[in-house]
């Protein structure tokens, strides 16, 4: 019988750290993903995301979340791709780590964005999940840089990024909520600034992913021009 992973090889991917498992979200994961988001990600008076997707009624958030997950699949093809990795902690889905790329064969750069529900923030999980995707990007995808951004006021998120090795890469003016301007800090991580952990990353299913996305099989010998990240981090 044909398996789902043979149809959509990205579902084969599994990343494991000492406390977390990261794997692409399947349709059956979406309700738990929505429940995690509805449990609270940030105080209502603030908006850490570049798009205010949490500022909607519960039923709209559910539909919007499902559309986001499905959209990442539609965007995934050789060269240009997006993967929404669910974050599992102690058997519970607690957040998401997005990783995407544009013209990856040339630029060798990934963009990342993430969130964790408030109930598990402050335990170092943000560092662990971001470190996991950095290890995967550099050691398996042969990326030369990872880019992201965060609201300039979000000291907690910026601190987590710094702990991984991200460095400031310019500021731009964003609009987190309609009519509300906010300075956004661009961030960039390279193998030279990356603070490697003491632990090794567990990786399953990479060969299927690499074949499906036609990923480069050797390290790059050029450094791409930095570009704005696609989504913000909010994982203190």
XYZ file of C-alpha atoms in Angstrom:
236
model
C 0.000 0.000 0.000
C 1.253 3.475 -0.858
C 2.380 5.414 2.235
C 1.756 9.091 2.909
C 5.507 9.722 3.259
C 6.106 8.322 -0.220
C 3.580 10.842 -1.550
C 4.816 13.754 0.560
C 8.401 12.966 1.683
C 8.640 15.994 3.978
C 6.521 14.045 6.469
C 9.530 11.721 6.904
C 11.583 14.376 8.679
C 12.184 14.063 12.443
C 14.578 16.197 14.474
C 15.231 15.282 18.090
C 17.026 17.121 20.887
C 17.459 16.162 24.552
C 13.915 17.347 25.339
C 12.133 18.032 22.059
C 10.939 16.430 18.879
C 10.409 18.581 15.793
C 8.433 17.170 12.878
C 6.289 18.568 10.056
C 2.683 19.192 11.059
C 0.141 16.747 9.681
C -3.568 17.462 9.404
C -4.312 15.441 12.536
C -1.908 17.719 14.474
C -3.726 20.931 13.561
C -6.368 20.809 16.355
C -3.662 20.445 19.018
C -1.641 23.173 17.307
C -4.650 25.489 17.505
C -5.263 24.573 21.152
C -1.656 25.457 21.974
C -2.023 28.843 20.281
C -5.354 29.534 21.987
C -3.830 28.770 25.388
C -1.794 31.985 25.041
C 1.498 32.874 23.382
C 1.998 36.488 24.458
C 0.237 39.126 26.581
C -2.742 40.567 24.666
C -1.407 44.120 24.968
C 1.691 43.231 22.920
C 2.171 41.848 19.417
C 5.526 40.165 18.757
C 4.648 38.852 15.296
C 5.121 40.709 12.014
C 1.555 39.682 11.158
C -1.040 39.824 13.994
C -2.407 36.317 13.448
C -3.297 35.899 17.135
C -5.584 38.989 17.096
C -8.620 37.102 15.830
C -11.567 35.201 17.350
C -10.923 31.563 18.231
C -12.798 30.128 15.242
C -10.953 32.390 12.815
C -7.593 31.520 14.382
C -8.299 27.851 13.798
C -9.116 28.332 10.129
C -6.198 30.699 9.632
C -3.816 28.249 11.277
C -4.970 25.392 9.066
C -4.556 27.590 5.992
C -1.008 28.489 7.091
C -0.024 24.843 7.495
C -1.533 23.900 4.122
C 0.092 26.934 2.480
C 3.566 25.861 3.624
C 3.046 22.604 1.760
C 1.879 24.353 -1.396
C 5.004 26.543 -1.265
C 7.373 23.584 -1.006
C 9.128 22.674 -4.210
C 12.783 22.477 -5.274
C 14.491 25.800 -4.643
C 11.609 27.514 -2.837
C 10.144 25.733 0.180
C 8.589 26.151 3.599
C 8.296 23.594 6.400
C 6.129 24.058 9.507
C 7.710 21.944 12.233
C 5.560 21.199 15.252
C 7.366 21.210 18.621
C 6.624 18.256 20.908
C 7.656 18.478 24.581
C 6.829 15.697 27.019
C 4.385 14.292 24.471
C 2.526 17.594 24.031
C 2.443 19.889 21.001
C 3.626 23.219 22.442
C 4.606 25.409 19.498
C 5.944 25.665 15.995
C 9.234 26.310 14.237
C 8.952 27.430 10.606
C 11.869 27.116 8.225
C 11.762 28.360 4.637
C 14.003 29.276 1.732
C 13.931 31.142 -1.557
C 16.255 30.141 -4.414
C 18.117 27.959 -1.925
C 20.504 26.383 -4.418
C 22.014 29.835 -5.032
C 21.483 31.701 -1.758
C 22.011 28.799 0.687
C 20.025 30.804 3.253
C 17.069 29.768 5.386
C 14.559 32.009 7.153
C 13.029 30.990 10.464
C 10.163 31.989 12.717
C 8.809 30.330 15.828
C 6.509 30.444 18.819
C 5.913 28.592 22.069
C 2.823 28.683 24.227
C 3.308 30.712 27.395
C 2.929 27.740 29.742
C 6.304 26.321 28.638
C 8.227 29.538 28.076
C 11.191 30.298 30.321
C 12.548 26.713 30.321
C 15.182 27.077 27.607
C 13.061 25.337 24.987
C 13.311 28.318 22.631
C 17.089 27.975 22.536
C 16.817 24.220 22.029
C 14.381 24.376 19.103
C 16.240 27.176 17.330
C 19.517 25.352 17.861
C 17.962 22.227 16.348
C 16.987 23.930 13.085
C 20.373 25.685 12.921
C 22.169 22.345 13.245
C 19.939 20.866 10.559
C 20.394 23.870 8.272
C 24.183 23.995 8.532
C 25.079 20.299 8.836
C 22.456 18.705 6.584
C 21.120 21.383 4.231
C 24.581 22.939 3.807
C 23.187 26.430 4.407
C 25.610 29.296 4.927
C 23.206 31.525 6.881
C 19.937 31.572 8.788
C 17.903 34.780 9.021
C 15.021 35.923 11.170
C 13.672 38.996 12.907
C 11.975 40.061 16.133
C 10.350 43.192 17.492
C 13.054 45.486 18.848
C 11.218 45.713 22.188
C 11.146 41.923 22.596
C 14.212 41.556 24.800
C 13.343 37.993 25.813
C 13.179 36.720 22.233
C 16.265 38.678 21.175
C 18.093 37.219 24.165
C 17.259 33.675 23.074
C 18.450 34.459 19.557
C 21.704 35.872 20.931
C 22.207 32.723 23.010
C 22.133 30.685 19.788
C 24.581 33.053 18.078
C 22.358 35.311 15.965
C 23.774 38.800 15.484
C 21.942 42.057 14.592
C 21.593 42.624 10.868
C 19.792 45.954 10.554
C 16.451 47.441 11.596
C 13.318 48.110 9.571
C 9.955 49.644 10.373
C 7.132 47.130 10.464
C 3.413 47.256 11.227
C 2.566 44.558 13.752
C -0.994 45.806 14.166
C -2.871 48.037 11.742
C -1.717 51.621 12.235
C 0.906 50.595 14.805
C 4.494 51.037 13.646
C 7.187 48.963 15.310
C 10.932 48.679 14.843
C 11.902 45.158 13.797
C 15.405 43.856 14.422
C 16.797 41.690 11.649
C 18.991 38.813 12.818
C 21.533 36.616 11.037
C 23.277 33.416 12.038
C 26.279 31.861 10.296
C 28.403 28.819 11.129
C 31.006 31.236 12.474
C 28.675 32.839 15.035
C 26.642 29.706 15.835
C 27.042 28.476 19.413
C 26.991 24.726 19.005
C 25.410 22.735 21.831
C 26.936 19.902 23.834
C 24.316 17.509 22.452
C 23.995 15.921 19.017
C 20.907 16.416 16.888
C 18.945 13.317 15.965
C 17.834 13.379 12.325
C 15.508 10.962 10.541
C 14.166 11.137 7.018
C 16.669 13.609 5.613
C 17.469 11.621 2.479
C 13.818 11.683 1.411
C 13.599 15.421 2.110
C 16.825 16.141 0.230
C 15.648 14.204 -2.807
C 12.186 15.805 -2.815
C 13.529 19.368 -2.531
C 16.609 18.686 -4.703
C 18.854 20.052 -1.969
C 22.569 20.676 -2.574
C 24.673 17.675 -1.536
C 27.854 19.627 -0.789
C 28.712 22.742 1.238
C 28.483 26.076 -0.532
C 31.636 27.901 -1.564
C 29.979 31.325 -1.722
C 28.332 33.568 0.838
C 24.894 34.906 -0.192
C 23.748 38.475 0.207
C 21.700 38.930 3.412
C 17.981 39.523 2.931
C 15.041 40.224 5.277
C 13.700 37.304 7.281
C 10.195 36.098 6.529
C 8.801 35.719 10.037
C 9.487 36.696 13.606
C 10.678 34.684 16.551
C 8.798 34.647 19.832
C 10.238 31.837 21.933
C 11.584 33.117 25.247
